[in-house]
Short mmCIF file of N, CA and C in Angstrom, two decimals:
data_model
loop_
_atom_site.label_atom_id
_atom_site.label_comp_id
_atom_site.label_asym_id
_atom_site.label_seq_id
_atom_site.Cartn_x
_atom_site.Cartn_y
_atom_site.Cartn_z
N UNK Y 1 0.84 -1.17 0.00
CA UNK Y 1 0.00 0.00 0.00
C UNK Y 1 0.89 1.24 0.00
N UNK Y 2 0.73 2.06 -1.00
CA UNK Y 2 1.52 3.28 -1.12
C UNK Y 2 0.74 4.44 -0.54
N UNK Y 3 1.46 5.27 0.25
CA UNK Y 3 0.84 6.46 0.85
C UNK Y 3 1.78 7.63 0.65
N UNK Y 4 1.20 8.77 0.47
CA UNK Y 4 2.01 9.98 0.43
C UNK Y 4 2.35 10.36 1.87
N UNK Y 5 3.27 11.29 2.01
CA UNK Y 5 3.65 11.75 3.35
C UNK Y 5 2.46 12.33 4.10
N UNK Y 6 1.65 13.12 3.43
CA UNK Y 6 0.50 13.73 4.11
C UNK Y 6 -0.53 12.67 4.50
N UNK Y 7 -0.74 11.66 3.67
CA UNK Y 7 -1.68 10.58 4.01
C UNK Y 7 -1.15 9.79 5.21
N UNK Y 8 0.15 9.54 5.21
CA UNK Y 8 0.76 8.80 6.32
C UNK Y 8 0.64 9.58 7.62
N UNK Y 9 0.89 10.89 7.59
CA UNK Y 9 0.75 11.72 8.78
C UNK Y 9 -0.70 11.75 9.27
N UNK Y 10 -1.65 11.80 8.35
CA UNK Y 10 -3.06 11.76 8.74
C UNK Y 10 -3.40 10.41 9.36
N UNK Y 11 -2.86 9.33 8.82
CA UNK Y 11 -3.07 7.99 9.38
C UNK Y 11 -2.51 7.91 10.79
N UNK Y 12 -1.31 8.41 10.98
CA UNK Y 12 -0.70 8.41 12.31
C UNK Y 12 -1.51 9.22 13.31
N UNK Y 13 -2.02 10.35 12.87
CA UNK Y 13 -2.82 11.20 13.75
C UNK Y 13 -4.09 10.48 14.21
N UNK Y 14 -4.69 9.70 13.32
CA UNK Y 14 -5.88 8.96 13.68
C UNK Y 14 -5.57 7.84 14.66
N UNK Y 15 -4.44 7.19 14.51
CA UNK Y 15 -4.09 6.03 15.33
C UNK Y 15 -3.42 6.41 16.66
N UNK Y 16 -2.79 7.57 16.72
CA UNK Y 16 -2.03 7.98 17.90
C UNK Y 16 -2.98 8.38 19.03
N UNK Y 17 -2.83 7.75 20.20
CA UNK Y 17 -3.73 8.14 21.31
C UNK Y 17 -3.38 9.54 21.81
N UNK Y 18 -4.39 10.24 22.25
CA UNK Y 18 -4.19 11.59 22.77
C UNK Y 18 -3.51 11.49 24.13
N UNK Y 19 -2.51 12.30 24.33
CA UNK Y 19 -1.78 12.33 25.60
C UNK Y 19 -2.38 13.38 26.51
N UNK Y 20 -2.68 13.01 27.75
CA UNK Y 20 -3.23 13.99 28.70
C UNK Y 20 -2.09 14.86 29.26
N UNK Y 21 -1.66 15.83 28.49
CA UNK Y 21 -0.49 16.63 28.82
C UNK Y 21 -0.66 17.38 30.14
N UNK Y 22 -1.80 17.98 30.37
CA UNK Y 22 -2.02 18.75 31.60
C UNK Y 22 -1.95 17.83 32.81
N UNK Y 23 -2.64 16.70 32.75
CA UNK Y 23 -2.63 15.74 33.86
C UNK Y 23 -1.21 15.23 34.11
N UNK Y 24 -0.49 14.86 33.05
CA UNK Y 24 0.88 14.36 33.19
C UNK Y 24 1.80 15.42 33.79
N UNK Y 25 1.64 16.65 33.36
CA UNK Y 25 2.47 17.74 33.88
C UNK Y 25 2.20 17.98 35.36
N UNK Y 26 0.94 17.99 35.73
CA UNK Y 26 0.58 18.22 37.15
C UNK Y 26 1.11 17.08 38.02
N UNK Y 27 0.94 15.84 37.57
CA UNK Y 27 1.45 14.70 38.33
C UNK Y 27 2.97 14.75 38.48
N UNK Y 28 3.67 15.08 37.40
CA UNK Y 28 5.13 15.18 37.47
C UNK Y 28 5.54 16.28 38.44
N UNK Y 29 4.86 17.40 38.40
CA UNK Y 29 5.17 18.51 39.30
C UNK Y 29 4.92 18.13 40.76
N UNK Y 30 3.78 17.50 41.01
CA UNK Y 30 3.42 17.13 42.38
C UNK Y 30 4.37 16.08 42.94
N UNK Y 31 4.64 15.04 42.18
CA UNK Y 31 5.50 13.96 42.67
C UNK Y 31 6.95 14.44 42.80
N UNK Y 32 7.46 15.15 41.80
CA UNK Y 32 8.81 15.70 41.91
C UNK Y 32 8.92 16.66 43.07
N UNK Y 33 7.91 17.49 43.26
CA UNK Y 33 7.89 18.41 44.40
C UNK Y 33 7.81 17.68 45.72
N UNK Y 34 7.06 16.59 45.76
CA UNK Y 34 6.96 15.80 47.00
C UNK Y 34 8.30 15.17 47.35
N UNK Y 35 9.01 14.68 46.36
CA UNK Y 35 10.35 14.12 46.61
C UNK Y 35 11.28 15.20 47.14
N UNK Y 36 11.22 16.37 46.54
CA UNK Y 36 12.05 17.48 47.01
C UNK Y 36 11.63 17.95 48.41
N UNK Y 37 10.34 17.92 48.69
CA UNK Y 37 9.85 18.27 50.02
C UNK Y 37 10.37 17.29 51.07
N UNK Y 38 10.35 16.01 50.74
CA UNK Y 38 10.91 15.00 51.65
C UNK Y 38 12.39 15.31 51.89
N UNK Y 39 13.10 15.68 50.84
CA UNK Y 39 14.50 16.05 51.00
C UNK Y 39 14.69 17.23 51.94
N UNK Y 40 13.85 18.25 51.79
CA UNK Y 40 13.95 19.43 52.67
C UNK Y 40 13.63 19.09 54.11
N UNK Y 41 12.62 18.23 54.33
CA UNK Y 41 12.29 17.80 55.68
C UNK Y 41 13.46 17.04 56.29
N UNK Y 42 14.08 16.17 55.49
CA UNK Y 42 15.24 15.43 55.97
C UNK Y 42 16.40 16.35 56.31
N UNK Y 43 16.63 17.38 55.49
CA UNK Y 43 17.69 18.35 55.81
C UNK Y 43 17.43 18.97 57.17
N UNK Y 44 16.19 19.37 57.42
CA UNK Y 44 15.85 19.94 58.73
C UNK Y 44 16.08 18.96 59.87
N UNK Y 45 15.69 17.71 59.66
CA UNK Y 45 15.89 16.70 60.70
C UNK Y 45 17.38 16.46 60.97
N UNK Y 46 18.16 16.39 59.91
CA UNK Y 46 19.60 16.17 60.10
C UNK Y 46 20.28 17.38 60.74
N UNK Y 47 19.82 18.58 60.41
CA UNK Y 47 20.36 19.78 61.06
C UNK Y 47 20.01 19.78 62.55
N UNK Y 48 18.79 19.37 62.87
CA UNK Y 48 18.38 19.29 64.28
C UNK Y 48 19.17 18.22 65.03
N UNK Y 49 19.74 17.26 64.30
CA UNK Y 49 20.56 16.22 64.92
C UNK Y 49 22.02 16.67 65.00
N UNK Y 50 22.23 17.97 64.93
CA UNK Y 50 23.56 18.59 65.07
C UNK Y 50 24.54 18.26 63.95
N UNK Y 51 24.03 17.98 62.76
CA UNK Y 51 24.92 17.85 61.61
C UNK Y 51 25.12 19.23 61.00
N UNK Y 52 26.31 19.47 60.46
CA UNK Y 52 26.53 20.73 59.77
C UNK Y 52 25.67 20.78 58.51
N UNK Y 53 25.55 21.96 57.93
CA UNK Y 53 24.72 22.12 56.74
C UNK Y 53 25.19 21.20 55.62
N UNK Y 54 26.50 21.17 55.37
CA UNK Y 54 27.04 20.32 54.30
C UNK Y 54 26.81 18.84 54.59
N UNK Y 55 27.03 18.43 55.83
CA UNK Y 55 26.84 17.02 56.18
C UNK Y 55 25.36 16.64 56.13
N UNK Y 56 24.49 17.54 56.50
CA UNK Y 56 23.05 17.26 56.43
C UNK Y 56 22.62 17.04 54.98
N UNK Y 57 23.12 17.87 54.08
CA UNK Y 57 22.77 17.73 52.67
C UNK Y 57 23.33 16.44 52.08
N UNK Y 58 24.55 16.08 52.48
CA UNK Y 58 25.12 14.81 52.01
C UNK Y 58 24.30 13.63 52.52
N UNK Y 59 23.88 13.69 53.77
CA UNK Y 59 23.09 12.61 54.36
C UNK Y 59 21.75 12.48 53.64
N UNK Y 60 21.14 13.60 53.29
CA UNK Y 60 19.87 13.57 52.56
C UNK Y 60 20.06 12.91 51.20
N UNK Y 61 21.12 13.27 50.51
CA UNK Y 61 21.39 12.64 49.20
C UNK Y 61 21.52 11.13 49.35
N UNK Y 62 22.24 10.71 50.37
CA UNK Y 62 22.43 9.26 50.58
C UNK Y 62 21.11 8.58 50.91
N UNK Y 63 20.29 9.20 51.75
CA UNK Y 63 19.01 8.60 52.12
C UNK Y 63 18.08 8.50 50.90
N UNK Y 64 18.02 9.57 50.10
CA UNK Y 64 17.15 9.55 48.92
C UNK Y 64 17.61 8.52 47.89
N UNK Y 65 18.91 8.42 47.69
CA UNK Y 65 19.44 7.43 46.74
C UNK Y 65 19.15 6.02 47.25
N UNK Y 66 19.40 5.78 48.54
CA UNK Y 66 19.13 4.46 49.12
C UNK Y 66 17.65 4.13 49.03
N UNK Y 67 16.79 5.07 49.37
CA UNK Y 67 15.34 4.83 49.31
C UNK Y 67 14.91 4.51 47.88
N UNK Y 68 15.43 5.24 46.92
CA UNK Y 68 15.09 4.99 45.53
C UNK Y 68 15.57 3.62 45.08
N UNK Y 69 16.77 3.24 45.48
CA UNK Y 69 17.30 1.93 45.11
C UNK Y 69 16.46 0.82 45.70
N UNK Y 70 16.08 0.95 46.96
CA UNK Y 70 15.26 -0.07 47.62
C UNK Y 70 13.87 -0.14 46.96
N UNK Y 71 13.27 1.02 46.71
CA UNK Y 71 11.95 1.03 46.06
C UNK Y 71 12.01 0.45 44.65
N UNK Y 72 13.12 0.68 43.95
CA UNK Y 72 13.30 0.08 42.63
C UNK Y 72 13.42 -1.43 42.73
N UNK Y 73 14.21 -1.89 43.70
CA UNK Y 73 14.39 -3.34 43.88
C UNK Y 73 13.07 -4.02 44.22
N UNK Y 74 12.21 -3.33 44.96
CA UNK Y 74 10.90 -3.89 45.31
C UNK Y 74 9.87 -3.77 44.18
N UNK Y 75 10.20 -3.00 43.14
CA UNK Y 75 9.30 -2.80 42.01
C UNK Y 75 8.30 -1.68 42.22
N UNK Y 76 8.41 -0.94 43.30
CA UNK Y 76 7.46 0.13 43.61
C UNK Y 76 7.79 1.41 42.87
N UNK Y 77 9.07 1.69 42.67
CA UNK Y 77 9.46 2.94 42.04
C UNK Y 77 8.96 3.01 40.60
N UNK Y 78 9.03 1.89 39.90
CA UNK Y 78 8.56 1.86 38.51
C UNK Y 78 7.05 2.09 38.42
N UNK Y 79 6.32 1.56 39.41
CA UNK Y 79 4.86 1.81 39.42
C UNK Y 79 4.56 3.28 39.64
N UNK Y 80 5.33 3.92 40.53
CA UNK Y 80 5.15 5.35 40.76
C UNK Y 80 5.53 6.13 39.50
N UNK Y 81 6.64 5.76 38.88
CA UNK Y 81 7.11 6.46 37.68
C UNK Y 81 6.14 6.31 36.51
N UNK Y 82 5.41 5.20 36.47
CA UNK Y 82 4.42 4.99 35.41
C UNK Y 82 3.36 6.09 35.42
N UNK Y 83 3.00 6.55 36.60
CA UNK Y 83 1.98 7.59 36.72
C UNK Y 83 2.57 8.98 36.82
N UNK Y 84 3.72 9.12 37.48
CA UNK Y 84 4.29 10.44 37.74
C UNK Y 84 5.24 10.91 36.65
N UNK Y 85 5.70 10.03 35.81
CA UNK Y 85 6.56 10.41 34.70
C UNK Y 85 7.84 11.10 35.13
N UNK Y 86 8.10 12.25 34.53
CA UNK Y 86 9.35 12.97 34.76
C UNK Y 86 9.52 13.43 36.20
N UNK Y 87 8.46 13.48 36.97
CA UNK Y 87 8.58 13.87 38.36
C UNK Y 87 9.47 12.93 39.15
N UNK Y 88 9.56 11.67 38.72
CA UNK Y 88 10.43 10.72 39.40
C UNK Y 88 11.80 10.64 38.76
N UNK Y 89 11.96 11.20 37.59
CA UNK Y 89 13.23 11.09 36.87
C UNK Y 89 14.16 12.26 37.10
N UNK Y 90 13.62 13.42 37.40
CA UNK Y 90 14.44 14.61 37.52
C UNK Y 90 15.24 14.65 38.82
N UNK Y 91 14.65 14.37 39.98
CA UNK Y 91 15.44 14.42 41.21
C UNK Y 91 16.51 13.34 41.23
N UNK Y 92 17.36 13.39 42.25
CA UNK Y 92 18.47 12.45 42.40
C UNK Y 92 17.99 11.01 42.45
N UNK Y 93 16.75 10.82 42.86
CA UNK Y 93 16.20 9.47 42.94
C UNK Y 93 16.10 8.81 41.57
N UNK Y 94 15.92 9.61 40.55
CA UNK Y 94 15.85 9.07 39.19
C UNK Y 94 17.14 8.41 38.76
N UNK Y 95 18.28 8.99 39.17
CA UNK Y 95 19.57 8.40 38.83
C UNK Y 95 19.73 7.05 39.53
N UNK Y 96 19.38 7.00 40.80
CA UNK Y 96 19.49 5.73 41.53
C UNK Y 96 18.60 4.68 40.88
N UNK Y 97 17.41 5.06 40.46
CA UNK Y 97 16.51 4.14 39.78
C UNK Y 97 17.13 3.66 38.48
N UNK Y 98 17.75 4.57 37.73
CA UNK Y 98 18.35 4.20 36.45
C UNK Y 98 19.54 3.26 36.62
N UNK Y 99 20.22 3.34 37.75
CA UNK Y 99 21.34 2.45 38.02
C UNK Y 99 20.86 1.07 38.47
N UNK Y 100 19.87 1.04 39.35
CA UNK Y 100 19.43 -0.22 39.95
C UNK Y 100 18.53 -1.02 39.00
N UNK Y 101 17.71 -0.36 38.20
CA UNK Y 101 16.75 -1.06 37.35
C UNK Y 101 17.40 -2.08 36.41
N UNK Y 102 18.49 -1.75 35.69
CA UNK Y 102 19.10 -2.78 34.84
C UNK Y 102 19.65 -3.96 35.64
N UNK Y 103 20.17 -3.68 36.83
CA UNK Y 103 20.69 -4.77 37.66
C UNK Y 103 19.57 -5.71 38.06
N UNK Y 104 18.43 -5.17 38.43
CA UNK Y 104 17.30 -6.01 38.84
C UNK Y 104 16.76 -6.82 37.65
N UNK Y 105 16.83 -6.23 36.49
CA UNK Y 105 16.33 -6.92 35.29
C UNK Y 105 17.15 -8.16 34.97
N UNK Y 106 18.44 -8.12 35.28
CA UNK Y 106 19.34 -9.22 34.92
C UNK Y 106 19.80 -10.03 36.13
N UNK Y 107 19.05 -9.97 37.24
CA UNK Y 107 19.46 -10.71 38.45
C UNK Y 107 19.42 -12.22 38.23
N UNK Y 108 18.64 -12.68 37.28
CA UNK Y 108 18.58 -14.13 37.01
C UNK Y 108 19.87 -14.66 36.40
N UNK Y 109 20.71 -13.76 35.88
CA UNK Y 109 21.99 -14.17 35.29
C UNK Y 109 23.08 -14.36 36.34
N UNK Y 110 22.77 -14.07 37.59
CA UNK Y 110 23.74 -14.27 38.65
C UNK Y 110 24.20 -12.96 39.26
N UNK Y 111 24.90 -13.08 40.38
CA UNK Y 111 25.34 -11.91 41.12
C UNK Y 111 26.42 -11.13 40.38
N UNK Y 112 27.40 -11.82 39.79
CA UNK Y 112 28.52 -11.13 39.16
C UNK Y 112 28.19 -10.71 37.73
N UNK Y 113 27.82 -11.67 36.89
CA UNK Y 113 27.57 -11.37 35.48
C UNK Y 113 26.22 -10.74 35.22
N UNK Y 114 25.31 -10.86 36.16
CA UNK Y 114 23.98 -10.26 36.01
C UNK Y 114 23.90 -8.93 36.70
N UNK Y 115 23.63 -8.97 37.99
CA UNK Y 115 23.36 -7.73 38.74
C UNK Y 115 24.56 -6.79 38.80
N UNK Y 116 25.72 -7.31 39.20
CA UNK Y 116 26.88 -6.43 39.39
C UNK Y 116 27.34 -5.79 38.09
N UNK Y 117 27.38 -6.57 37.03
CA UNK Y 117 27.82 -6.03 35.74
C UNK Y 117 26.84 -4.99 35.20
N UNK Y 118 25.55 -5.20 35.42
CA UNK Y 118 24.54 -4.29 34.89
C UNK Y 118 24.44 -2.98 35.66
N UNK Y 119 24.95 -2.96 36.89
CA UNK Y 119 24.94 -1.70 37.66
C UNK Y 119 25.70 -0.60 36.94
N UNK Y 120 26.70 -0.99 36.16
CA UNK Y 120 27.57 0.01 35.53
C UNK Y 120 27.14 0.41 34.13
N UNK Y 121 26.00 -0.11 33.66
CA UNK Y 121 25.50 0.30 32.34
C UNK Y 121 25.24 1.81 32.33
N UNK Y 122 24.59 2.31 33.35
CA UNK Y 122 24.31 3.75 33.45
C UNK Y 122 25.38 4.45 34.29
N UNK Y 123 25.76 3.84 35.40
CA UNK Y 123 26.69 4.50 36.32
C UNK Y 123 28.09 4.62 35.74
N UNK Y 124 28.51 3.65 34.93
CA UNK Y 124 29.87 3.66 34.38
C UNK Y 124 30.21 4.94 33.63
N UNK Y 125 29.43 5.33 32.62
CA UNK Y 125 29.75 6.56 31.89
C UNK Y 125 29.68 7.80 32.78
N UNK Y 126 28.77 7.81 33.74
CA UNK Y 126 28.67 8.95 34.64
C UNK Y 126 29.92 9.06 35.50
N UNK Y 127 30.39 7.92 36.02
CA UNK Y 127 31.60 7.92 36.84
C UNK Y 127 32.81 8.33 36.01
N UNK Y 128 32.93 7.78 34.81
CA UNK Y 128 34.07 8.12 33.94
C UNK Y 128 34.06 9.61 33.61
N UNK Y 129 32.90 10.13 33.23
CA UNK Y 129 32.81 11.55 32.91
C UNK Y 129 33.10 12.40 34.14
N UNK Y 130 32.56 12.03 35.28
CA UNK Y 130 32.78 12.80 36.51
C UNK Y 130 34.24 12.84 36.90
N UNK Y 131 34.91 11.71 36.86
CA UNK Y 131 36.34 11.67 37.20
C UNK Y 131 37.16 12.45 36.19
N UNK Y 132 36.87 12.25 34.90
CA UNK Y 132 37.61 12.96 33.85
C UNK Y 132 37.42 14.47 33.96
N UNK Y 133 36.20 14.89 34.16
CA UNK Y 133 35.92 16.33 34.28
C UNK Y 133 36.61 16.91 35.51
N UNK Y 134 36.60 16.19 36.62
CA UNK Y 134 37.25 16.72 37.83
C UNK Y 134 38.75 16.83 37.65
N UNK Y 135 39.36 15.89 36.93
CA UNK Y 135 40.79 15.98 36.65
C UNK Y 135 41.08 17.19 35.76
N UNK Y 136 40.28 17.36 34.71
CA UNK Y 136 40.48 18.51 33.82
C UNK Y 136 40.28 19.83 34.55
N UNK Y 137 39.26 19.92 35.38
CA UNK Y 137 39.02 21.15 36.14
C UNK Y 137 40.16 21.40 37.12
N UNK Y 138 40.66 20.33 37.73
CA UNK Y 138 41.77 20.48 38.67
C UNK Y 138 43.03 20.96 37.97
N UNK Y 139 43.32 20.43 36.80
CA UNK Y 139 44.48 20.88 36.03
C UNK Y 139 44.31 22.34 35.61
N UNK Y 140 43.11 22.69 35.15
CA UNK Y 140 42.86 24.08 34.75
C UNK Y 140 43.01 25.01 35.95
N UNK Y 141 42.51 24.61 37.09
CA UNK Y 141 42.63 25.43 38.31
C UNK Y 141 44.10 25.58 38.71
N UNK Y 142 44.85 24.51 38.59
CA UNK Y 142 46.27 24.55 38.93
C UNK Y 142 47.04 25.47 37.99
N UNK Y 143 46.70 25.43 36.70
CA UNK Y 143 47.42 26.23 35.72
C UNK Y 143 47.00 27.70 35.71
N UNK Y 144 45.73 27.97 35.91
CA UNK Y 144 45.23 29.33 35.72
C UNK Y 144 44.85 30.06 36.99
N UNK Y 145 44.98 29.44 38.14
CA UNK Y 145 44.59 30.14 39.38
C UNK Y 145 45.80 30.63 40.15
#
């Protein structure tokens, strides 16, 4: 069956389901904001526990990453992300989910060749780029400061 470009675009428009953009945007905003609100509450709790500002923020990052990894391992994070969309992907929890999800998918292949190897599918390039960038910035700072 031959179709022109305009006929094909019209066909796609008829078959493509309408996306509830407003609903998706509101859900992403609410869920992303809720994650950030939890982070702010945790910062306050850690500050009240006599941690310095920097240490409180580091502790919050660790708690959010750990919580996201555990929720991903239990399969709950993906269910939340199905409804909340980008609201779960933008905060730091999205990175933890992106690292843990491939590992959980391949856990049947074993601890070393399955889960452990798959952890670095996403984290590997981020770690390499982060280390490389920090070395370059350090050299630039040493030369030009």
